[in-house]
Amino acid sequence: MPNTPPATSPVVPSATSSIIPSPASGHAEGVSNDEFRAAMSRLASGVVLVTAQEPPLDPDDPTAPGSEDVGMTATAFMSVSLDPPMVLVSLREGSRMDELLDEQPQWAVSVLSESQRHIAGRFAMKGRVSDRLLFADIPYTRGEYTGAPLVGGALAVLECRTEQRVPAGDHTLVIGRVLTARVPSAEGGPLAYFRGRYRQLG
């Protein structure tokens, strides 16, 4: 009988095999915070101002502070549905706007134009002054349904009502049904955000 080589089992790489990449330092999923930020900074996005009206502290007390306008610059904003019309904005978990929209279901969005970079920068500041002062010299009207500020000169303005809140890591995805949508200004191009800076197209 001819000699036959013994049967061999297939080689299975161990859990520590070099075939499997090791996670990047400090991040279990294999991507560091800096790597993720650098990659996503290459994605150009539009810039909007999200606004809402904070209800009065005590509506039954005429001497209590009244309602206050709150605003926040956002670049993570998108359309998610045509029928019904719905949009999504991503808010940092625990931010003032996140906490407000957890209680206040009505809010608004102003799509900023290229000439409104100062508004975007103002409402994106950390350790900023009160929102009342930030709105002081900005022309705006109030939304019919939300009462929230709609910035004058914006390319488009929308009023929304929260339909769903989805926790997503260190952010909250707020999905809103669009109650009104208008295009008050046809002049100028959009304000864009790319590689950590506000930019104009062209």
PDB file of C-alpha atoms in Angstrom:
ATOM      1  CA  MET A   1       0.000   0.000   0.000  1.00  0.00           C
ATOM      2  CA  PRO A   2       1.479   3.372  -0.967  1.00  0.00           C
ATOM      3  CA  ASN A   3       2.289   5.768   1.783  1.00  0.00           C
ATOM      4  CA  THR A   4      -0.221   8.635   2.020  1.00  0.00           C
ATOM      5  CA  PRO A   5       0.474  11.845   3.863  1.00  0.00           C
ATOM      6  CA  PRO A   6      -1.505  12.245   7.047  1.00  0.00           C
ATOM      7  CA  ALA A   7      -4.589  14.441   6.840  1.00  0.00           C
ATOM      8  CA  THR A   8      -4.032  17.943   8.084  1.00  0.00           C
ATOM      9  CA  SER A   9      -6.507  20.384   9.595  1.00  0.00           C
ATOM     10  CA  PRO A  10      -6.907  23.832   8.032  1.00  0.00           C
ATOM     11  CA  VAL A  11      -4.881  26.511   9.723  1.00  0.00           C
ATOM     12  CA  VAL A  12      -7.107  28.837  11.755  1.00  0.00           C
ATOM     13  CA  PRO A  13      -5.529  32.130  12.742  1.00  0.00           C
ATOM     14  CA  SER A  14      -5.529  32.790  16.438  1.00  0.00           C
ATOM     15  CA  ALA A  15      -7.257  35.796  17.989  1.00  0.00           C
ATOM     16  CA  THR A  16      -3.886  37.492  18.211  1.00  0.00           C
ATOM     17  CA  SER A  17      -2.917  36.793  14.596  1.00  0.00           C
ATOM     18  CA  SER A  18      -1.454  39.718  12.676  1.00  0.00           C
ATOM     19  CA  ILE A  19      -4.164  39.161  10.035  1.00  0.00           C
ATOM     20  CA  ILE A  20      -6.609  40.965  12.325  1.00  0.00           C
ATOM     21  CA  PRO A  21      -5.707  44.633  12.763  1.00  0.00           C
ATOM     22  CA  SER A  22      -5.301  45.733  16.333  1.00  0.00           C
ATOM     23  CA  PRO A  23      -7.536  48.561  17.535  1.00  0.00           C
ATOM     24  CA  ALA A  24      -6.108  52.041  17.435  1.00  0.00           C
ATOM     25  CA  SER A  25      -4.910  53.275  20.759  1.00  0.00           C
ATOM     26  CA  GLY A  26      -7.701  54.572  22.963  1.00  0.00           C
ATOM     27  CA  HIS A  27     -10.587  53.600  20.694  1.00  0.00           C
ATOM     28  CA  ALA A  28     -12.019  50.070  20.693  1.00  0.00           C
ATOM     29  CA  GLU A  29     -13.550  50.341  17.221  1.00  0.00           C
ATOM     30  CA  GLY A  30     -10.172  50.864  15.569  1.00  0.00           C
ATOM     31  CA  VAL A  31     -10.524  54.575  14.716  1.00  0.00           C
ATOM     32  CA  SER A  32      -9.125  57.330  16.879  1.00  0.00           C
ATOM     33  CA  ASN A  33     -11.069  60.518  17.528  1.00  0.00           C
ATOM     34  CA  ASP A  34      -8.545  62.545  15.527  1.00  0.00           C
ATOM     35  CA  GLU A  35      -8.720  60.153  12.567  1.00  0.00           C
ATOM     36  CA  PHE A  36     -12.510  60.285  12.558  1.00  0.00           C
ATOM     37  CA  ARG A  37     -12.591  64.079  12.786  1.00  0.00           C
ATOM     38  CA  ALA A  38     -10.051  64.427   9.971  1.00  0.00           C
ATOM     39  CA  ALA A  39     -11.997  62.108   7.691  1.00  0.00           C
ATOM     40  CA  MET A  40     -15.368  63.738   8.323  1.00  0.00           C
ATOM     41  CA  SER A  41     -13.939  67.243   7.928  1.00  0.00           C
ATOM     42  CA  ARG A  42     -13.573  66.411   4.228  1.00  0.00           C
ATOM     43  CA  LEU A  43     -17.352  66.164   3.927  1.00  0.00           C
ATOM     44  CA  ALA A  44     -18.714  69.583   2.972  1.00  0.00           C
ATOM     45  CA  SER A  45     -22.021  70.474   4.597  1.00  0.00           C
ATOM     46  CA  GLY A  46     -24.480  73.316   4.740  1.00  0.00           C
ATOM     47  CA  VAL A  47     -24.837  75.513   7.820  1.00  0.00           C
ATOM     48  CA  VAL A  48     -28.107  76.201   9.620  1.00  0.00           C
ATOM     49  CA  LEU A  49     -29.227  78.006  12.741  1.00  0.00           C
ATOM     50  CA  VAL A  50     -31.553  75.910  14.891  1.00  0.00           C
ATOM     51  CA  THR A  51     -33.799  78.042  17.109  1.00  0.00           C
ATOM     52  CA  ALA A  52     -36.449  77.422  19.726  1.00  0.00           C
ATOM     53  CA  GLN A  53     -38.312  79.393  22.335  1.00  0.00           C
ATOM     54  CA  GLU A  54     -37.669  78.448  25.920  1.00  0.00           C
ATOM     55  CA  PRO A  55     -40.963  78.607  27.843  1.00  0.00           C
ATOM     56  CA  PRO A  56     -41.264  80.966  30.836  1.00  0.00           C
ATOM     57  CA  LEU A  57     -40.105  79.578  34.157  1.00  0.00           C
ATOM     58  CA  ASP A  58     -43.492  80.192  35.763  1.00  0.00           C
ATOM     59  CA  PRO A  59     -46.275  81.183  33.352  1.00  0.00           C
ATOM     60  CA  ASP A  60     -48.621  81.839  36.298  1.00  0.00           C
ATOM     61  CA  ASP A  61     -46.278  84.397  37.858  1.00  0.00           C
ATOM     62  CA  PRO A  62     -46.227  87.716  35.964  1.00  0.00           C
ATOM     63  CA  THR A  63     -43.026  88.729  37.773  1.00  0.00           C
ATOM     64  CA  ALA A  64     -41.114  85.594  36.722  1.00  0.00           C
ATOM     65  CA  PRO A  65     -38.701  85.754  33.752  1.00  0.00           C
ATOM     66  CA  GLY A  66     -40.493  85.339  30.439  1.00  0.00           C
ATOM     67  CA  SER A  67     -39.702  83.036  27.557  1.00  0.00           C
ATOM     68  CA  GLU A  68     -36.244  83.269  26.008  1.00  0.00           C
ATOM     69  CA  ASP A  69     -34.992  82.544  22.503  1.00  0.00           C
ATOM     70  CA  VAL A  70     -32.262  79.927  22.130  1.00  0.00           C
ATOM     71  CA  GLY A  71     -30.099  79.368  19.045  1.00  0.00           C
ATOM     72  CA  MET A  72     -27.433  76.898  17.947  1.00  0.00           C
ATOM     73  CA  THR A  73     -25.335  76.582  14.805  1.00  0.00           C
ATOM     74  CA  ALA A  74     -25.540  73.123  13.222  1.00  0.00           C
ATOM     75  CA  THR A  75     -23.865  71.475  10.248  1.00  0.00           C
ATOM     76  CA  ALA A  76     -25.348  67.989  10.767  1.00  0.00           C
ATOM     77  CA  PHE A  77     -28.766  68.726   9.260  1.00  0.00           C
ATOM     78  CA  MET A  78     -30.532  66.862   6.470  1.00  0.00           C
ATOM     79  CA  SER A  79     -33.829  66.002   4.810  1.00  0.00           C
ATOM     80  CA  VAL A  80     -35.036  62.478   5.590  1.00  0.00           C
ATOM     81  CA  SER A  81     -38.528  62.227   4.061  1.00  0.00           C
ATOM     82  CA  LEU A  82     -40.725  63.921   1.465  1.00  0.00           C
ATOM     83  CA  ASP A  83     -44.052  62.360   2.453  1.00  0.00           C
ATOM     84  CA  PRO A  84     -44.467  63.376   5.188  1.00  0.00           C
ATOM     85  CA  PRO A  85     -41.840  66.131   5.043  1.00  0.00           C
ATOM     86  CA  MET A  86     -39.271  65.400   7.741  1.00  0.00           C
ATOM     87  CA  VAL A  87     -35.784  66.607   8.624  1.00  0.00           C
ATOM     88  CA  LEU A  88     -33.076  65.549  11.061  1.00  0.00           C
ATOM     89  CA  VAL A  89     -30.616  67.517  13.152  1.00  0.00           C
ATOM     90  CA  SER A  90     -27.848  66.078  15.314  1.00  0.00           C
ATOM     91  CA  LEU A  91     -27.365  67.726  18.729  1.00  0.00           C
ATOM     92  CA  ARG A  92     -24.587  67.177  21.228  1.00  0.00           C
ATOM     93  CA  GLU A  93     -25.987  65.189  24.122  1.00  0.00           C
ATOM     94  CA  GLY A  94     -26.538  67.371  27.174  1.00  0.00           C
ATOM     95  CA  SER A  95     -26.206  70.652  25.262  1.00  0.00           C
ATOM     96  CA  ARG A  96     -28.665  73.422  26.019  1.00  0.00           C
ATOM     97  CA  MET A  97     -30.518  72.852  22.743  1.00  0.00           C
ATOM     98  CA  ASP A  98     -30.669  69.097  23.322  1.00  0.00           C
ATOM     99  CA  GLU A  99     -32.162  69.613  26.777  1.00  0.00           C
ATOM    100  CA  LEU A 100     -34.588  72.264  25.514  1.00  0.00           C
ATOM    101  CA  LEU A 101     -35.877  70.148  22.627  1.00  0.00           C
ATOM    102  CA  ASP A 102     -36.353  67.258  25.037  1.00  0.00           C
ATOM    103  CA  GLU A 103     -39.028  69.425  26.683  1.00  0.00           C
ATOM    104  CA  GLN A 104     -40.056  71.733  23.846  1.00  0.00           C
ATOM    105  CA  PRO A 105     -41.222  69.817  20.730  1.00  0.00           C
ATOM    106  CA  GLN A 106     -41.391  72.848  18.435  1.00  0.00           C
ATOM    107  CA  TRP A 107     -38.335  74.397  16.809  1.00  0.00           C
ATOM    108  CA  ALA A 108     -37.169  76.122  13.652  1.00  0.00           C
ATOM    109  CA  VAL A 109     -34.307  76.072  11.181  1.00  0.00           C
ATOM    110  CA  SER A 110     -32.818  78.923   9.138  1.00  0.00           C
ATOM    111  CA  VAL A 111     -30.579  77.873   6.239  1.00  0.00           C
ATOM    112  CA  LEU A 112     -27.790  80.450   6.334  1.00  0.00           C
ATOM    113  CA  SER A 113     -26.457  82.260   3.287  1.00  0.00           C
ATOM    114  CA  GLU A 114     -22.825  82.955   2.476  1.00  0.00           C
ATOM    115  CA  SER A 115     -23.200  86.497   3.876  1.00  0.00           C
ATOM    116  CA  GLN A 116     -24.274  85.184   7.296  1.00  0.00           C
ATOM    117  CA  ARG A 117     -20.993  83.669   8.429  1.00  0.00           C
ATOM    118  CA  HIS A 118     -20.980  86.013  11.427  1.00  0.00           C
ATOM    119  CA  ILE A 119     -24.270  84.523  12.628  1.00  0.00           C
ATOM    120  CA  ALA A 120     -22.928  80.977  12.348  1.00  0.00           C
ATOM    121  CA  GLY A 121     -19.773  81.882  14.264  1.00  0.00           C
ATOM    122  CA  ARG A 122     -21.653  83.777  16.935  1.00  0.00           C
ATOM    123  CA  PHE A 123     -23.989  80.904  17.831  1.00  0.00           C
ATOM    124  CA  ALA A 124     -21.190  78.335  17.688  1.00  0.00           C
ATOM    125  CA  MET A 125     -19.052  80.026  20.346  1.00  0.00           C
ATOM    126  CA  LYS A 126     -18.234  78.179  23.545  1.00  0.00           C
ATOM    127  CA  GLY A 127     -18.696  80.009  26.806  1.00  0.00           C
ATOM    128  CA  ARG A 128     -20.790  82.567  24.987  1.00  0.00           C
ATOM    129  CA  VAL A 129     -22.927  85.356  26.395  1.00  0.00           C
ATOM    130  CA  SER A 130     -26.667  84.971  26.841  1.00  0.00           C
ATOM    131  CA  ASP A 131     -28.766  84.124  23.803  1.00  0.00           C
ATOM    132  CA  ARG A 132     -30.789  87.292  24.379  1.00  0.00           C
ATOM    133  CA  LEU A 133     -27.723  89.375  23.512  1.00  0.00           C
ATOM    134  CA  LEU A 134     -26.819  87.156  20.559  1.00  0.00           C
ATOM    135  CA  PHE A 135     -30.188  87.818  18.940  1.00  0.00           C
ATOM    136  CA  ALA A 136     -30.115  91.548  19.742  1.00  0.00           C
ATOM    137  CA  ASP A 137     -28.893  92.894  16.380  1.00  0.00           C
ATOM    138  CA  ILE A 138     -30.062  90.059  14.094  1.00  0.00           C
ATOM    139  CA  PRO A 139     -33.177  90.737  12.003  1.00  0.00           C
ATOM    140  CA  TYR A 140     -35.726  87.954  12.376  1.00  0.00           C
ATOM    141  CA  THR A 141     -39.407  87.167  12.366  1.00  0.00           C
ATOM    142  CA  ARG A 142     -41.235  84.680  14.560  1.00  0.00           C
ATOM    143  CA  GLY A 143     -42.573  81.393  13.289  1.00  0.00           C
ATOM    144  CA  GLU A 144     -46.329  81.119  13.049  1.00  0.00           C
ATOM    145  CA  TYR A 145     -46.441  77.726  14.777  1.00  0.00           C
ATOM    146  CA  THR A 146     -43.283  77.619  16.882  1.00  0.00           C
ATOM    147  CA  GLY A 147     -42.739  81.234  17.893  1.00  0.00           C
ATOM    148  CA  ALA A 148     -39.044  80.575  17.252  1.00  0.00           C
ATOM    149  CA  PRO A 149     -36.851  83.169  15.498  1.00  0.00           C
ATOM    150  CA  LEU A 150     -36.545  82.820  11.702  1.00  0.00           C
ATOM    151  CA  VAL A 151     -33.434  84.676  10.563  1.00  0.00           C
ATOM    152  CA  GLY A 152     -33.925  87.468   8.042  1.00  0.00           C
ATOM    153  CA  GLY A 153     -31.987  86.969   4.817  1.00  0.00           C
ATOM    154  CA  ALA A 154     -31.755  83.190   5.260  1.00  0.00           C
ATOM    155  CA  LEU A 155     -31.990  81.118   2.080  1.00  0.00           C
ATOM    156  CA  ALA A 156     -34.809  79.022   3.559  1.00  0.00           C
ATOM    157  CA  VAL A 157     -36.687  78.770   6.851  1.00  0.00           C
ATOM    158  CA  LEU A 158     -38.565  75.797   8.274  1.00  0.00           C
ATOM    159  CA  GLU A 159     -40.716  75.230  11.341  1.00  0.00           C
ATOM    160  CA  CYS A 160     -40.657  71.736  12.806  1.00  0.00           C
ATOM    161  CA  ARG A 161     -42.251  69.544  15.458  1.00  0.00           C
ATOM    162  CA  THR A 162     -40.248  66.709  16.996  1.00  0.00           C
ATOM    163  CA  GLU A 163     -41.464  63.255  15.974  1.00  0.00           C
ATOM    164  CA  GLN A 164     -38.620  61.149  17.327  1.00  0.00           C
ATOM    165  CA  ARG A 165     -35.440  61.428  19.401  1.00  0.00           C
ATOM    166  CA  VAL A 166     -32.748  58.807  18.801  1.00  0.00           C
ATOM    167  CA  PRO A 167     -29.712  58.484  21.110  1.00  0.00           C
ATOM    168  CA  ALA A 168     -26.562  58.081  18.984  1.00  0.00           C
ATOM    169  CA  GLY A 169     -23.292  57.917  20.907  1.00  0.00           C
ATOM    170  CA  ASP A 170     -22.537  61.347  22.334  1.00  0.00           C
ATOM    171  CA  HIS A 171     -25.271  62.992  20.242  1.00  0.00           C
ATOM    172  CA  THR A 172     -29.048  62.940  19.928  1.00  0.00           C
ATOM    173  CA  LEU A 173     -30.687  62.694  16.509  1.00  0.00           C
ATOM    174  CA  VAL A 174     -33.829  64.809  16.522  1.00  0.00           C
ATOM    175  CA  ILE A 175     -36.261  63.982  13.715  1.00  0.00           C
ATOM    176  CA  GLY A 176     -38.895  66.616  13.086  1.00  0.00           C
ATOM    177  CA  ARG A 177     -41.968  66.929  10.905  1.00  0.00           C
ATOM    178  CA  VAL A 178     -41.841  70.113   8.832  1.00  0.00           C
ATOM    179  CA  LEU A 179     -44.834  72.339   9.566  1.00  0.00           C
ATOM    180  CA  THR A 180     -43.912  75.243   7.291  1.00  0.00           C
ATOM    181  CA  ALA A 181     -41.204  75.753   4.677  1.00  0.00           C
ATOM    182  CA  ARG A 182     -40.472  79.005   2.904  1.00  0.00           C
ATOM    183  CA  VAL A 183     -37.763  80.432   0.668  1.00  0.00           C
ATOM    184  CA  PRO A 184     -37.701  84.116   1.644  1.00  0.00           C
ATOM    185  CA  SER A 185     -34.428  85.020  -0.076  1.00  0.00           C
ATOM    186  CA  ALA A 186     -33.241  83.964  -3.513  1.00  0.00           C
ATOM    187  CA  GLU A 187     -30.100  86.089  -3.346  1.00  0.00           C
ATOM    188  CA  GLY A 188     -26.602  84.743  -2.719  1.00  0.00           C
ATOM    189  CA  GLY A 189     -25.197  81.264  -2.295  1.00  0.00           C
ATOM    190  CA  PRO A 190     -25.170  78.917   0.680  1.00  0.00           C
ATOM    191  CA  LEU A 191     -22.778  79.037   3.598  1.00  0.00           C
ATOM    192  CA  ALA A 192     -20.733  75.818   3.641  1.00  0.00           C
ATOM    193  CA  TYR A 193     -18.539  74.147   6.257  1.00  0.00           C
ATOM    194  CA  PHE A 194     -15.441  72.271   5.083  1.00  0.00           C
ATOM    195  CA  ARG A 195     -12.224  71.236   6.840  1.00  0.00           C
ATOM    196  CA  GLY A 196     -13.142  73.098  10.002  1.00  0.00           C
ATOM    197  CA  ARG A 197     -13.935  76.436   8.329  1.00  0.00           C
ATOM    198  CA  TYR A 198     -16.949  78.306   6.978  1.00  0.00           C
ATOM    199  CA  ARG A 199     -16.645  78.734   3.226  1.00  0.00           C
ATOM    200  CA  GLN A 200     -18.426  80.074   0.163  1.00  0.00           C
ATOM    201  CA  LEU A 201     -19.040  78.034  -2.954  1.00  0.00           C
ATOM    202  CA  GLY A 202     -17.162  79.013  -6.078  1.00  0.00           C
TER     203      GLY A 202
END
